[in-house]
Short mmCIF file of C-alpha atoms in Angstrom, two decimals:
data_model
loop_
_atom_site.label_atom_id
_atom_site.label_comp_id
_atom_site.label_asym_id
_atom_site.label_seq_id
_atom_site.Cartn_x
_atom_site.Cartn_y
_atom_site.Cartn_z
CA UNK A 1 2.81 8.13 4.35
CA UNK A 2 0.55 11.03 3.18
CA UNK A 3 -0.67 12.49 0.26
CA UNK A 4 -0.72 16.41 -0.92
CA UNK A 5 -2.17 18.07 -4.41
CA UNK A 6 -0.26 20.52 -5.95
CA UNK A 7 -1.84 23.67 -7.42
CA UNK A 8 -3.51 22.78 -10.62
CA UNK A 9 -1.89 26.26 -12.47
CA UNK A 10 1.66 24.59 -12.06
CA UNK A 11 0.58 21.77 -14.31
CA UNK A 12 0.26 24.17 -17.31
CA UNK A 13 4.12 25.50 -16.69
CA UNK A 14 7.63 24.29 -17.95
CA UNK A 15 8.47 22.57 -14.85
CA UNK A 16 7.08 19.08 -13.89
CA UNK A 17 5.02 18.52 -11.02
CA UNK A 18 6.93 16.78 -8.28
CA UNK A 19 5.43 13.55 -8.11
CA UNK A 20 6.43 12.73 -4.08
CA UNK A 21 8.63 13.82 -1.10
CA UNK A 22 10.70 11.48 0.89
CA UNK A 23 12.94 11.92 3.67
CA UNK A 24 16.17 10.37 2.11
CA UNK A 25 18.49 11.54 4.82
CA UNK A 26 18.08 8.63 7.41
CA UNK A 27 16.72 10.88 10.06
CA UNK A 28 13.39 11.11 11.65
CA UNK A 29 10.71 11.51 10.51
CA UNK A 30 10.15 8.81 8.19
CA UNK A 31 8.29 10.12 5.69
CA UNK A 32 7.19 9.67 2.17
CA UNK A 33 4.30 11.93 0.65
CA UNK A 34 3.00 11.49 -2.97
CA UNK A 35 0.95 13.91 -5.06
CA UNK A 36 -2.14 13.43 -5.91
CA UNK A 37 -2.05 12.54 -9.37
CA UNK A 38 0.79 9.65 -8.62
CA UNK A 39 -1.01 8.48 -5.51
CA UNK A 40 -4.21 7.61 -8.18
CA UNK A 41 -1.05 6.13 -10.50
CA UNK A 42 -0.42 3.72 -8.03
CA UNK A 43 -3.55 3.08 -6.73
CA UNK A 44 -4.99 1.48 -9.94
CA UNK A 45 -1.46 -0.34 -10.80
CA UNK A 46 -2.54 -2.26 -6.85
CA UNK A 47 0.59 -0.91 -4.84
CA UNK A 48 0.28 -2.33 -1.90
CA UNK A 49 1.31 0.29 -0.19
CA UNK A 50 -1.50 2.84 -1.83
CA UNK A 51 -4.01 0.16 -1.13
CA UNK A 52 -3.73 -0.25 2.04
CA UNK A 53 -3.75 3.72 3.11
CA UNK A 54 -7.43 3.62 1.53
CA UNK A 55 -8.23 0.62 4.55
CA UNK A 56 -5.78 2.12 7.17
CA UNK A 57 -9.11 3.70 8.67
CA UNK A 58 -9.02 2.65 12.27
CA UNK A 59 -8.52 5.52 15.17
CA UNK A 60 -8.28 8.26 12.44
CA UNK A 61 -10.93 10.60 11.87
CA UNK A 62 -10.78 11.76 8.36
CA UNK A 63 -10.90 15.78 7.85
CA UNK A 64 -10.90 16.19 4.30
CA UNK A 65 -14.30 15.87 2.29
CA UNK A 66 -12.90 14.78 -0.87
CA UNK A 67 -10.26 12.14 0.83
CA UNK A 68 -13.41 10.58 2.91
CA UNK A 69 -15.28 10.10 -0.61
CA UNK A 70 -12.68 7.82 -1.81
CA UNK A 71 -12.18 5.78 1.75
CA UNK A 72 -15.84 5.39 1.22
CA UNK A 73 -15.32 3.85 -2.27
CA UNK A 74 -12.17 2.08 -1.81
CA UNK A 75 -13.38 -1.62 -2.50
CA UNK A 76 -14.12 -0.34 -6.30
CA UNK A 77 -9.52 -0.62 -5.99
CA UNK A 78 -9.01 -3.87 -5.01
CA UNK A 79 -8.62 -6.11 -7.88
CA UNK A 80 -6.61 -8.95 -9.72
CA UNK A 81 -4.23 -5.85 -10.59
CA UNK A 82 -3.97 -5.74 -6.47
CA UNK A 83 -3.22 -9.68 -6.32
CA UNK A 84 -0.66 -9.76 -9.08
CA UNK A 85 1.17 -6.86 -7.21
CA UNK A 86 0.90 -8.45 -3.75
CA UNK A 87 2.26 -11.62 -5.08
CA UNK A 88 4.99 -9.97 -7.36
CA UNK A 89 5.92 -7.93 -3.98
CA UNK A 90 6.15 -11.70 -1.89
CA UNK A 91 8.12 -13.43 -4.33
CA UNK A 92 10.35 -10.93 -5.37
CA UNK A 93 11.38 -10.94 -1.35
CA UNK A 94 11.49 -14.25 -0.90
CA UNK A 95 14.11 -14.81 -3.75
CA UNK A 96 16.28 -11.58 -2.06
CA UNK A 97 15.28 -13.83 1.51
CA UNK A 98 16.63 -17.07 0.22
CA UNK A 99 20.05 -15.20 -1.43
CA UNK A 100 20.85 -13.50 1.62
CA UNK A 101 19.86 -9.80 0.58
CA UNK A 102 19.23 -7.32 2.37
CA UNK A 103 15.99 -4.56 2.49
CA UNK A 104 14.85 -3.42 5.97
CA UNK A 105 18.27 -4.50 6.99
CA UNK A 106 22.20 -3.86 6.57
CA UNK A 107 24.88 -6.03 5.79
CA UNK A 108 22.36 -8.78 3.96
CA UNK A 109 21.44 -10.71 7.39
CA UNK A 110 18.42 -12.26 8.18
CA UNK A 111 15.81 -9.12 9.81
CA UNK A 112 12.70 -10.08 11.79
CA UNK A 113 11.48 -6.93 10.25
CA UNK A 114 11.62 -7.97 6.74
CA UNK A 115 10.34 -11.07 7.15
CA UNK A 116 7.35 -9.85 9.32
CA UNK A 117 6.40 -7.68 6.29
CA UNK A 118 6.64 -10.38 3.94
CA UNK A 119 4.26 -12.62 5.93
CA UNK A 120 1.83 -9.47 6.74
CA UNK A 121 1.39 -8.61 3.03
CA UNK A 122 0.42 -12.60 2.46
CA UNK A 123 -2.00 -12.62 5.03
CA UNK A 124 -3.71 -8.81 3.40
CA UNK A 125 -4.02 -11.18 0.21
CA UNK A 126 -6.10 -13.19 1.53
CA UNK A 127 -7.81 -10.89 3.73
CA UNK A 128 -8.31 -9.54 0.30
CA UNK A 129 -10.30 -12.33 -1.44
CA UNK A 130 -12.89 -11.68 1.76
CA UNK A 131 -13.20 -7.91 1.56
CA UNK A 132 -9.82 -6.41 1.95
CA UNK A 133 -6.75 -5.76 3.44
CA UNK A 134 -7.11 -5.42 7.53
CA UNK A 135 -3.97 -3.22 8.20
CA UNK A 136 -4.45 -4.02 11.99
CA UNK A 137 -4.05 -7.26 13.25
CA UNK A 138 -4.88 -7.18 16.55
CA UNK A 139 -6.24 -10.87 17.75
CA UNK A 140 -6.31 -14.23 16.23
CA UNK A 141 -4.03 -16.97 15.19
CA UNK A 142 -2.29 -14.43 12.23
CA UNK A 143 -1.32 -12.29 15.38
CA UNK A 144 -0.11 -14.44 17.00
CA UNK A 145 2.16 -15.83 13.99
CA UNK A 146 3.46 -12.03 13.46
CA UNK A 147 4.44 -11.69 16.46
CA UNK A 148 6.55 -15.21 16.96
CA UNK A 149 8.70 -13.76 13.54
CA UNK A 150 8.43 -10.19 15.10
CA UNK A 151 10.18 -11.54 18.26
CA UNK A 152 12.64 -13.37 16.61
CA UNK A 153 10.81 -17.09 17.66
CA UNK A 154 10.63 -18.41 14.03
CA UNK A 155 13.29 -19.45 12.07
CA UNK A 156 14.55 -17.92 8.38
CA UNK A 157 13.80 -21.50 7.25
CA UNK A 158 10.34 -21.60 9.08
CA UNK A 159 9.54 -17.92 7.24
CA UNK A 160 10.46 -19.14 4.06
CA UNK A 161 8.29 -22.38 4.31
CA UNK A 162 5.23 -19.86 5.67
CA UNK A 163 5.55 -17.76 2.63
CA UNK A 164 5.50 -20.40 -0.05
CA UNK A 165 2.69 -21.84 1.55
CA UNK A 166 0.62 -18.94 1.62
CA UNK A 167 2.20 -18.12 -2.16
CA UNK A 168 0.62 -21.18 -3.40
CA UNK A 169 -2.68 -21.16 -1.55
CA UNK A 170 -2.98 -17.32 -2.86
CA UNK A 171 -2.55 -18.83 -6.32
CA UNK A 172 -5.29 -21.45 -5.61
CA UNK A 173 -7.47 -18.64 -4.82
CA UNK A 174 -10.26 -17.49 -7.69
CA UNK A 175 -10.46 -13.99 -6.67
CA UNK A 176 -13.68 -12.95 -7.49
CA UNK A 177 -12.42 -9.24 -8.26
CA UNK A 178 -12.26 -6.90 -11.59
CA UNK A 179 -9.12 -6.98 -14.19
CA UNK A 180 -8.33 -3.40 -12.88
CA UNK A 181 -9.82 -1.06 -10.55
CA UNK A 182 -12.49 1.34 -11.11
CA UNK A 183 -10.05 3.79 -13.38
CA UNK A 184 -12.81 5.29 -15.05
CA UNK A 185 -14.44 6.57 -11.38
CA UNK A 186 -11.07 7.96 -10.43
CA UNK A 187 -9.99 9.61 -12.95
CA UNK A 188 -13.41 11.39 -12.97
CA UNK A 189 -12.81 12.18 -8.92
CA UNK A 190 -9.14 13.55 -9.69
CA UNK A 191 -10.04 15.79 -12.18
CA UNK A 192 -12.88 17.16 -10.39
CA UNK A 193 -10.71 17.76 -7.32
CA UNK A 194 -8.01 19.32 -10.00
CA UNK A 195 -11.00 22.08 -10.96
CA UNK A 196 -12.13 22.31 -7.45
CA UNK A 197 -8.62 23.41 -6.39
CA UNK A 198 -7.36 25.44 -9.35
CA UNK A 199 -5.57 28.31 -7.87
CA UNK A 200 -5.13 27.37 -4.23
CA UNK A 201 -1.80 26.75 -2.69
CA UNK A 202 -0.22 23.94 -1.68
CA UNK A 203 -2.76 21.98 0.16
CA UNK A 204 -2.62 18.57 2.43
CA UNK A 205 -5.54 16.25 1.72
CA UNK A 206 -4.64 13.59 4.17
#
């Protein structure tokens, strides 16, 4: 996942901006790229995904200045925008869990995968009510958990009973976060980095 910034003259044409490039064709890479402009869409809306790119800091060494200045302020994102869209995200795959459905996998069976993710975006919510999501987890009991579903050691029925627990104790929580993140900051950041770049080509930020 990466993000790019179109040239700020082809906002003033006929033709939209694309918004994001994904590879669609099954091969490798995996890939999906959003725009600048989108990227800051999603980023005060919570996405989880866009959230967690802003704390996926570990063993990279950030080369663009204006990228770095929002890493540096990316606790002025998290918010109860950022819970509502974690637990949407959970519960929404739970219900698809329960009937059977299929996401990461084919043919609607069960998928270690899918329920991994479902279990590591619970744990980031609560990581979130201390500070924020972790991306890594590298020690510690939540590891350890991880890797029993990773490995295929936990039951569908166990998952399921792990991810309404950690559904209702998220709901317990008083998240002591804003409505919405900081839109008023970003928006003043994008369109700075819209001027900055008027003119250039096609340019990767991250």
């Amino acid at each position: 996942t990466g993000i790019y910034v179109a040239p700020t003259i082809d906002f003033l044409g006929i033709d939209s901006v694309q918004k994001h490039a994904i590879n669609k064709k099954g091969t490798k890479p995996d890939f999906c790229f959003y725009e600048i402009g989108r990227f800051c869409e999603l980023l005060i809306k919570g996405n989880p995904i866009i959230i967690e790119m802003l704390f996926d800091i570990k063993g990279r060494e950030c080369k663009n200045e204006d990228c770095c200045y929002l890493e540096k302020e990316r606790q002025r994102f998290l918010s109860k925008a950022v819970v509502g869209q974690y637990l949407g995200y959970m519960w929404a795959q739970r219900e698809r869990l329960l009937k059977g459905k299929s996401l990461h996998t084919s043919g609607g069976e069960y998928g270690e995968k899918w329920a991994y993710h479902i279990v590591r975006l619970g744990m980031e919510l609560k990581n979130i009510a201390t500070g924020g999501p972790k991306v890594w987890f590298e020690d510690g009991s939540d590891r350890d958990i991880l890797m029993s579903i990773r490995t295929g050691k936990m039951s569908k029925d166990d998952v399921i009973g792990l991810v309404d627990d950690i559904i209702l104790e998220c709901k317990a929580t008083e998240f002591d976060l804003p409505k919405v993140g900081d839109k008023h900051f970003l928006d003043r950041w994008l369109k700075k980095l819209r001027i900055s770049r008027s003119g250039h080509e096609v340019d990767c930020c991250c």
